[in-house]
Short mmCIF file of C-alpha atoms and ligand atoms in Angstrom, two decimals:
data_model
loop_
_atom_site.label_atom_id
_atom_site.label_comp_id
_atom_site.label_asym_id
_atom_site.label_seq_id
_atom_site.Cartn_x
_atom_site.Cartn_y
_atom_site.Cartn_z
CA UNK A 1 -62.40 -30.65 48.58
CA UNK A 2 -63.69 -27.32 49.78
CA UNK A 3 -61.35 -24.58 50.95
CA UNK A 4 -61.83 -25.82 54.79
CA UNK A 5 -60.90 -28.95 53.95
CA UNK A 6 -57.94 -27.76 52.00
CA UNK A 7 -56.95 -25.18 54.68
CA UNK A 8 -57.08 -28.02 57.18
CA UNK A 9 -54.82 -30.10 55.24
CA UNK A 10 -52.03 -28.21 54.66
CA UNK A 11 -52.39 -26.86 58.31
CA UNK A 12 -51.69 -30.19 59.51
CA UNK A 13 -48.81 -31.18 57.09
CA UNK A 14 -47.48 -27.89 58.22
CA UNK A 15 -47.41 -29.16 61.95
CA UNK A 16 -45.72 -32.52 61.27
CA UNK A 17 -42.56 -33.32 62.62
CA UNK A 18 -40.83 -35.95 60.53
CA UNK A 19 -37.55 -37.55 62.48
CA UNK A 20 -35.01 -37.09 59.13
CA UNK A 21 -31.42 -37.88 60.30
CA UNK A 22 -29.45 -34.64 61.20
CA UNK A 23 -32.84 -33.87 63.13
CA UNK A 24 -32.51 -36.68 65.04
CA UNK A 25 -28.87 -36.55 66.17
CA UNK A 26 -29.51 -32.84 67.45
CA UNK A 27 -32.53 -33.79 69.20
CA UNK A 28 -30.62 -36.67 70.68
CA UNK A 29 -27.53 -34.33 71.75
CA UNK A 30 -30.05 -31.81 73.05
CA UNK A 31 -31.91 -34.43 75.51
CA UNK A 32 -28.62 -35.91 76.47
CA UNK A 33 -27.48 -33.36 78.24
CA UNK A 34 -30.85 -32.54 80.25
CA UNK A 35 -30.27 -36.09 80.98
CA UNK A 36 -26.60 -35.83 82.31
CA UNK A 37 -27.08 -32.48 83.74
CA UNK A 38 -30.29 -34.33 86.11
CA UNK A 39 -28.38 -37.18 86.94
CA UNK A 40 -25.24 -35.46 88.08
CA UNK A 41 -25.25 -31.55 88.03
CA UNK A 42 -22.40 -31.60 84.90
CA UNK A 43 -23.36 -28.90 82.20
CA UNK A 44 -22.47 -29.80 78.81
CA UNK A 45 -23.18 -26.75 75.60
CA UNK A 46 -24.04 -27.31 72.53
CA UNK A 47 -23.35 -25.42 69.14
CA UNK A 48 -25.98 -26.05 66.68
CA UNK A 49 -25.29 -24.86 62.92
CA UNK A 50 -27.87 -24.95 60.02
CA UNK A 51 -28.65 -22.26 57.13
CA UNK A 52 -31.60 -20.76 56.85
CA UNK A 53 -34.98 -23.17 56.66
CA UNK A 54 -32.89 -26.05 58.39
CA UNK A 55 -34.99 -26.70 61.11
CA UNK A 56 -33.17 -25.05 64.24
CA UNK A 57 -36.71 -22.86 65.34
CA UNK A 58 -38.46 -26.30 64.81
CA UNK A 59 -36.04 -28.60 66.95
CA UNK A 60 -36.91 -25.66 69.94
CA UNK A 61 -40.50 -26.20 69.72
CA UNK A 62 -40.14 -29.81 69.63
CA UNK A 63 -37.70 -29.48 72.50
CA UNK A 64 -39.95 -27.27 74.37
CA UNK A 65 -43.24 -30.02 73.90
CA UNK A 66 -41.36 -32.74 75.12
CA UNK A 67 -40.37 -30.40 78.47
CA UNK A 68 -43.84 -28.76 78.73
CA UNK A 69 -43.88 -26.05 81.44
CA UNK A 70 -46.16 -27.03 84.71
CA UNK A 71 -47.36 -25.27 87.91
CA UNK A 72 -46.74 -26.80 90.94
CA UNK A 73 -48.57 -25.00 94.10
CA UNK A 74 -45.50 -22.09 94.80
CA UNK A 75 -44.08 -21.78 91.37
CA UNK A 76 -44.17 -22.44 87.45
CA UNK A 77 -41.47 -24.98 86.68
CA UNK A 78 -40.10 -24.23 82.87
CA UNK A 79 -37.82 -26.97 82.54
CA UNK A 80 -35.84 -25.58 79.19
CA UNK A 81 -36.06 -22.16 78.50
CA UNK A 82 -35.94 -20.74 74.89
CA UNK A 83 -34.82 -17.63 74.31
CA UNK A 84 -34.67 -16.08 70.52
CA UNK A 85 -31.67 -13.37 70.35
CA UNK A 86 -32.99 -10.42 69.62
CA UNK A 87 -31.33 -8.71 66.62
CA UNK A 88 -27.85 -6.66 67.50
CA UNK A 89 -28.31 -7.93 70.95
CA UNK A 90 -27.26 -5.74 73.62
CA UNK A 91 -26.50 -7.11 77.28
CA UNK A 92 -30.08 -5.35 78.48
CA UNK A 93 -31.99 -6.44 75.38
CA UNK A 94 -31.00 -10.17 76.13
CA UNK A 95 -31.29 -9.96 79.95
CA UNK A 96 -35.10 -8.37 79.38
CA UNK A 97 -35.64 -11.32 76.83
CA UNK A 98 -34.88 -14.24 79.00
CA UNK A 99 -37.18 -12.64 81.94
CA UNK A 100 -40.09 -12.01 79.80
CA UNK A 101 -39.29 -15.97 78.87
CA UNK A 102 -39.44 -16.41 82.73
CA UNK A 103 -42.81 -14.01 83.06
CA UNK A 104 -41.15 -11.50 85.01
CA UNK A 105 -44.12 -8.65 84.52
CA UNK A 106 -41.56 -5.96 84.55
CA UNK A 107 -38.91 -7.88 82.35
CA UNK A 108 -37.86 -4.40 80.57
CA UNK A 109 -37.00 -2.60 83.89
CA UNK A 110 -34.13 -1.89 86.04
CA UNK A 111 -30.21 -1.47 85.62
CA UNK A 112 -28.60 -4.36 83.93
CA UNK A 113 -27.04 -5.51 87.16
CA UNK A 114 -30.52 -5.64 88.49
CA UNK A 115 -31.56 -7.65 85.59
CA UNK A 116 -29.34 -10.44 85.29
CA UNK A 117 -29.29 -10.66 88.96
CA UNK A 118 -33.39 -11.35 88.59
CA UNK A 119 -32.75 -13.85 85.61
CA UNK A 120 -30.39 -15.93 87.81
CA UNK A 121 -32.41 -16.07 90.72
CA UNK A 122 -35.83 -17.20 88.67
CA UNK A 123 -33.84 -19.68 86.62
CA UNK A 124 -33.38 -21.33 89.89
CA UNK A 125 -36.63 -20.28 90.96
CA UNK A 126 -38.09 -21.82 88.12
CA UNK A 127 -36.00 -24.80 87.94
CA UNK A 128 -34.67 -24.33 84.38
CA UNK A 129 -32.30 -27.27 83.62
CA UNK A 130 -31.45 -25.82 79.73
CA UNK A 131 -31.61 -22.79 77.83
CA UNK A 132 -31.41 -22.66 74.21
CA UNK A 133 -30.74 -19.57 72.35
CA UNK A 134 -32.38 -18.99 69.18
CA UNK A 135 -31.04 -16.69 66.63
CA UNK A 136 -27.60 -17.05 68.11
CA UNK A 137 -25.74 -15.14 65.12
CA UNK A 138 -27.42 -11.95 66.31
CA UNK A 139 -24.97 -11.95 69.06
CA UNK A 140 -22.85 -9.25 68.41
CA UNK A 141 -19.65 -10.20 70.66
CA UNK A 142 -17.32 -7.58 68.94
CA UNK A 143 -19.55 -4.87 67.55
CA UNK A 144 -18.75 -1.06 67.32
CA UNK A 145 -20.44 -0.09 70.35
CA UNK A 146 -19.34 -0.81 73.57
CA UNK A 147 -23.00 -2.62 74.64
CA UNK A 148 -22.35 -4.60 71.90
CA UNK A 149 -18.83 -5.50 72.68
CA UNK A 150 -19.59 -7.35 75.82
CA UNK A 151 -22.33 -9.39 75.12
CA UNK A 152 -20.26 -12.30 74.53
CA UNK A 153 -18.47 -11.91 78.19
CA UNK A 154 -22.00 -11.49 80.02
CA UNK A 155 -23.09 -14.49 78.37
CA UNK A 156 -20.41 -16.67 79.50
CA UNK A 157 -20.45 -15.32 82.96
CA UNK A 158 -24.47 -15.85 82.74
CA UNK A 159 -24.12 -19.90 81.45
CA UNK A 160 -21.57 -20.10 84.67
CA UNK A 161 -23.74 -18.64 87.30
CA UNK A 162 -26.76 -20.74 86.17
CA UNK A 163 -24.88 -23.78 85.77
CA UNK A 164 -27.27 -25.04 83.54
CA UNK A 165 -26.44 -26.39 79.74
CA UNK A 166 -27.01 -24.22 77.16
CA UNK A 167 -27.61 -24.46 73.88
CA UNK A 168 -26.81 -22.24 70.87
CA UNK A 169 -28.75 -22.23 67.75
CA UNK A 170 -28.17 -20.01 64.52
CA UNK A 171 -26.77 -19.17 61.12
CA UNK A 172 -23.19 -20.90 60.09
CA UNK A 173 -21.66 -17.72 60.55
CA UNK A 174 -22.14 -17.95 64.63
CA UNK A 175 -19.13 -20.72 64.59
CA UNK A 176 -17.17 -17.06 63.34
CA UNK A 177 -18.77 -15.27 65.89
CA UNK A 178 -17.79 -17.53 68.79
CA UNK A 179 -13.81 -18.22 67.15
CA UNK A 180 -13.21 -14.19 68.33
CA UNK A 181 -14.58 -15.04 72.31
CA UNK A 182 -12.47 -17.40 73.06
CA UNK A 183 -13.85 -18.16 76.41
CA UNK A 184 -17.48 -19.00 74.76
CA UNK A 185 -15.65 -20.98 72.49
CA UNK A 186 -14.26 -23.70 74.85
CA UNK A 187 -17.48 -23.81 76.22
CA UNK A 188 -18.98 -24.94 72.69
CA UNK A 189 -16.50 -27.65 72.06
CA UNK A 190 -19.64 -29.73 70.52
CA UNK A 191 -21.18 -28.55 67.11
CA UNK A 192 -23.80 -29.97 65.19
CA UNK A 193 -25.26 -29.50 61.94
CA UNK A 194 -28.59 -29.60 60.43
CA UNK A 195 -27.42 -29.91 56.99
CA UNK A 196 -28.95 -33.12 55.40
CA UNK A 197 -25.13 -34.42 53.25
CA UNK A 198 -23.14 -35.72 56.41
CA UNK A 199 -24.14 -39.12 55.85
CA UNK A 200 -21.55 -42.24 55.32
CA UNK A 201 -23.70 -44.42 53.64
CA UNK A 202 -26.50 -41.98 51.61
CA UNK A 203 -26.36 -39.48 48.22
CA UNK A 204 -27.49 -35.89 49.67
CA UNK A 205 -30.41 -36.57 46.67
CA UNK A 206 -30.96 -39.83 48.50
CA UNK A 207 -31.67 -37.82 51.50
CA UNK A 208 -33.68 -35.48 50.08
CA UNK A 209 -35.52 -38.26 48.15
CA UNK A 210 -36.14 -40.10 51.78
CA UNK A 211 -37.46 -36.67 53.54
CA UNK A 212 -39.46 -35.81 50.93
CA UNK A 213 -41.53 -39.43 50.91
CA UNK A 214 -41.31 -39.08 54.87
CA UNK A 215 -43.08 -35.84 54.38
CA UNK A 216 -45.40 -36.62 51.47
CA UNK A 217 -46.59 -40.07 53.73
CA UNK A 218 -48.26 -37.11 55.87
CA UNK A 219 -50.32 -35.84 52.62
CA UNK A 220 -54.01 -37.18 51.28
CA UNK A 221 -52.52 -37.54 48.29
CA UNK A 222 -50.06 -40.08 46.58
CA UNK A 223 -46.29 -38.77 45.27
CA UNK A 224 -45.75 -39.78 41.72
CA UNK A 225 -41.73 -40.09 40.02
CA UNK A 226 -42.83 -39.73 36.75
CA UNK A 227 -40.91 -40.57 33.90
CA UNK A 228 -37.87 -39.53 35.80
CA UNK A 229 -37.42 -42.43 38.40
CA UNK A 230 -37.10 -42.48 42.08
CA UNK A 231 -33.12 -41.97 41.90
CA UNK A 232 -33.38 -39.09 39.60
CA UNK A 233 -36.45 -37.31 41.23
CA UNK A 234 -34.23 -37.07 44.59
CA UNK A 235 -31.35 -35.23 42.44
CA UNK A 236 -33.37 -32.80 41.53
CA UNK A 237 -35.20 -32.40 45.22
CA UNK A 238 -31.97 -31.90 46.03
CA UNK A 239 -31.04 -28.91 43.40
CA UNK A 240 -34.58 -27.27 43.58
CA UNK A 241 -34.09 -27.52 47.88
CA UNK A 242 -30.60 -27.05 48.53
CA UNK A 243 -31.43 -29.92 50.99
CA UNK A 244 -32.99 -28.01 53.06
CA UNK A 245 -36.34 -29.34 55.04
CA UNK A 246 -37.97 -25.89 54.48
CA UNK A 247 -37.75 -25.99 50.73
CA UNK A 248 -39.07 -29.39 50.37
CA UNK A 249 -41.83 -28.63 52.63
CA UNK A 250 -43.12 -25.67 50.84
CA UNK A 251 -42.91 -28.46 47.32
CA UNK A 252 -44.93 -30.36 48.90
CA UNK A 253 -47.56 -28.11 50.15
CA UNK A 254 -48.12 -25.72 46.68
CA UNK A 255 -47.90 -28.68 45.24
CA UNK A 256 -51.05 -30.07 47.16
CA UNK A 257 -52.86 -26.93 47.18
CA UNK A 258 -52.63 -26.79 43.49
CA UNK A 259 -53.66 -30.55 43.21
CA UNK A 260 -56.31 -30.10 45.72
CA UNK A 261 -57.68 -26.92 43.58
CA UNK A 262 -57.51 -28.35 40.37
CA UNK A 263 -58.88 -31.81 41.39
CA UNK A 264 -55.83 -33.73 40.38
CA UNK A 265 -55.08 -36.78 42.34
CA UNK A 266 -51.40 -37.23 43.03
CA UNK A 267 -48.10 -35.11 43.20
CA UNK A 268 -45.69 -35.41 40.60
CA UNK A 269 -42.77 -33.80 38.70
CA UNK A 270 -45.11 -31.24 36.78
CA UNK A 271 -46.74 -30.13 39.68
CA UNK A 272 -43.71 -30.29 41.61
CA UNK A 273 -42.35 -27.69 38.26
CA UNK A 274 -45.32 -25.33 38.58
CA UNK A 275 -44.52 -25.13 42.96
CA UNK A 276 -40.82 -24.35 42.68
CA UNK A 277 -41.48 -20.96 39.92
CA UNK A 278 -44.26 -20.12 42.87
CA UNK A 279 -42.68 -20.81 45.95
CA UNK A 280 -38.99 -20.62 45.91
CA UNK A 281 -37.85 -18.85 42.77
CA UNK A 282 -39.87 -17.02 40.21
CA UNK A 283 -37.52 -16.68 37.87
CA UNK A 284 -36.68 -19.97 38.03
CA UNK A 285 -38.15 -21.25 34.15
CA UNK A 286 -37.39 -23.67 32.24
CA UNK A 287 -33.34 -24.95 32.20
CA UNK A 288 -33.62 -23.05 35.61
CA UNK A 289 -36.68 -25.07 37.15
CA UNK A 290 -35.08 -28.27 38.51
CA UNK A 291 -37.87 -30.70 37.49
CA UNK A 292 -38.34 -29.42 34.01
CA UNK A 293 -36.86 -31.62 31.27
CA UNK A 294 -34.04 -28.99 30.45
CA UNK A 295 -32.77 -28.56 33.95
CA UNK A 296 -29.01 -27.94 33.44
CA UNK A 297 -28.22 -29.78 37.22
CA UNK A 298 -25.99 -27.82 38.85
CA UNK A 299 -26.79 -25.62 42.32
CA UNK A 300 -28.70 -22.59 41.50
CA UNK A 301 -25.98 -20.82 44.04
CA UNK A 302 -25.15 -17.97 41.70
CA UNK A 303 -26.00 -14.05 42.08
CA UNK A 304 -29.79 -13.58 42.65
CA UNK A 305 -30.11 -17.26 42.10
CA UNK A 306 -32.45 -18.41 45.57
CA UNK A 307 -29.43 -20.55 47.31
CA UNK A 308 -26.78 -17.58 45.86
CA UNK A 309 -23.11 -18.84 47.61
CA UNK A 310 -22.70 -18.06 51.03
CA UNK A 311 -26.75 -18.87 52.02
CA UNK A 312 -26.42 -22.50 51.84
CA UNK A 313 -25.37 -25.09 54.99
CA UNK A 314 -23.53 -28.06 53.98
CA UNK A 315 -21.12 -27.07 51.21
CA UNK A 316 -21.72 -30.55 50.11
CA UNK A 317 -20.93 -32.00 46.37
CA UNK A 318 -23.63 -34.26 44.93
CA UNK A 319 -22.23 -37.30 43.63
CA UNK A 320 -23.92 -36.60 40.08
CA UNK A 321 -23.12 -32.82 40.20
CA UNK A 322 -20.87 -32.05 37.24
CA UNK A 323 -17.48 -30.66 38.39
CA UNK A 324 -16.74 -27.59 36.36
N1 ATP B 1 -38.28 -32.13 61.68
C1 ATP B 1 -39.10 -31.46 60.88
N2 ATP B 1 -40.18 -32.08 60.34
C2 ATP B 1 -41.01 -31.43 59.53
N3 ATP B 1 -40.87 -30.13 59.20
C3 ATP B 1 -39.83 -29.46 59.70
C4 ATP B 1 -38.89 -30.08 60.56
N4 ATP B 1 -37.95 -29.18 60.90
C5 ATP B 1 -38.30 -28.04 60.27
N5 ATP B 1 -39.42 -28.20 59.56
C6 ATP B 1 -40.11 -27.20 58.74
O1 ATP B 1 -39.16 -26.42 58.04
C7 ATP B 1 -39.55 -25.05 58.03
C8 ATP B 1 -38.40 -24.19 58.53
O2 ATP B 1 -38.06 -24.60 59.83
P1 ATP B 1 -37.44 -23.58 60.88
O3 ATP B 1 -38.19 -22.30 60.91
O4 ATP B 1 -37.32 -24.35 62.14
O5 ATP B 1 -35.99 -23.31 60.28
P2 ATP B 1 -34.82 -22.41 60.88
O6 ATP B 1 -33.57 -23.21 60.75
O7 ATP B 1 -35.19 -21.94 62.24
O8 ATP B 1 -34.78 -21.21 59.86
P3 ATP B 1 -34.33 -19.68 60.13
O9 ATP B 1 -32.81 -19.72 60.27
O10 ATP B 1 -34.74 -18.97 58.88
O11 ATP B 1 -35.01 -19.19 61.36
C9 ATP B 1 -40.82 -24.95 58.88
O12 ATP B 1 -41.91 -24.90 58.00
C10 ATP B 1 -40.87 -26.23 59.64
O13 ATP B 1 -42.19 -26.65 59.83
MG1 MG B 2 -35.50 -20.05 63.08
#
């Protein structure tokens, strides 16, 4: 393969959306309440939780295709508005956000009466039945400053005077956040995670194992156990991923670009070695690399380890993980 061709290929693994379960339930939870706020006017919010690499930007984009925008002869329509919280959000710094989301040219200007004022009226304007916010943790409810402090308040009065759902999308830590408002609490009775481990009937590594052959079905290339087995393989998808759709996507793509380079025609454990020092953890050799031979399985969750405690989403125990 030449690099176009190789460029090409990973381009469109990288754009694949692959329905794996926690996915689907959000997606599902998401378009239910477009579809109860159309038929009868009833808001519903949403709290969606899930580490880092989970999938929460993802779900918005594939929320956002299936509810393209469209012009209709006086107006755009944007039927779900997504809005990414800018960092230390301020009341102004969200309200010129969500108009520049709406194209209003001068989204930056005017007090932030003015502002939210505008962002109500083209909501309607635009007939925007949902807006998710991105990056939710950012929003600093109870910060030092007083801009900061009231962010949380504007927020609920904003989802009120809409009357649209909302949803909220961000970092574990945001469930914290919202516990100190207590208003924006009620309102996010529902929470989701994205974590892959909240199954009754699967292993997390069976999980892992299923998104990962989900994912690899995408590739030109066949995936390969090894001497390892299927069963196995998963475990240590799971320990070298922290079961988390990101990791196991960037596996699978150094794994083909190395393959693809080196003219070797399927994807197994060694290659899948060689992707997780490159990709995810450098120091991460030997009794540290989860498909080598030596691998020690246990989560690589300590200090300066890549899924170091407190960075990983479902605080799940792996039915083969050694209790120590
Ligand atoms: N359903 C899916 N199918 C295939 N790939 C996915 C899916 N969901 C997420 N991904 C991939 O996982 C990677 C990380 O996803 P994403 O950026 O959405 O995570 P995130 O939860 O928003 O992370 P962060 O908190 O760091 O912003 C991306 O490469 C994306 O393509
Ligand atoms: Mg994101």
């Amino acid at each position: 393969m030449n690099f176009k061709e190789i460029f090409d290929a990973l381009q469109r693994f990288d754009e694949e959306y692959i329905p794996f379960p926690p996915f689907v339930v959000a997606v599902d939870a998401v378009k239910a309440n477009i579809a109860l706020f159309r038929e009868t006017g009833i808001a519903h919010h949403l709290l969606l939780l899930g580490e880092s690499g989970t999938g929460k930007s993802s779900l918005c984009r594939w929320i956002e295709q299936q509810y393209p925008r469209f012009k209709l002869p006086d107006r755009d329509v944007t039927p779900v508005l997504i809005v990414s919280v800018p960092p230390a959000a301020t009341i102004a710094s969200m309200a010129s956000a969500l108009l520049e989301k709406l194209g209003d040219p001068a989204a930056a200007s005017g007090t932030v009466s003015a502002k939210t004022a505008r962002v109500i009226t083209l909501c309607r304007a635009c007939r925007v039945e949902m807006i998710l916010f991105d990056e939710a943790q950012h929003i600093h409810d109870r910060g030092k400053s007083a801009t900061h402090y009231l962010v949380g308040d504007w927020l609920k009065s904003l989802i009120d005077q809409t009357g649209v759902p909302t949803v909220f999308l961000g970092l574990p830590r945001l469930e914290k956040l919202l516990q100190v408002n207590e208003q924006l609490r009620r309102r996010f009775s529902r929470r989701i995670r994205l974590a892959l481990g909240q199954s009754d009937k699967d292993t997390i590594h069976a999980e892992c194992l299923q998104l990962f052959r989900s994912l690899g079905s995408c590739l030109p290339l066949p995936l390969q156990c090894g001497s390892y087995g299927w069963d196995e393989l998963g475990m240590r998808l799971y320990y070298a991923s922290d079961g988390r759709v990101a990791y196991i996507k960037k596996l699978l793509a150094t794994s083909l670009r190395v393959a693809l380079e080196t003219e070797i025609n399927e994807i197994g454990p060694s290659l899948l070695e060689q992707a997780f020092t490159e990709e995810i953890w450098w120091e991460g050799l030997g009794k540290l690399n989860p498909f080598n031979p030596g691998f020690g399985f246990r989560r690589l969750d300590r200090g300066n380890e890549p899924f170091e405690s407190g960075s990983f989403g479902n605080g799940r125990r792996s039915s083969l993980e050694p209790v120590c």
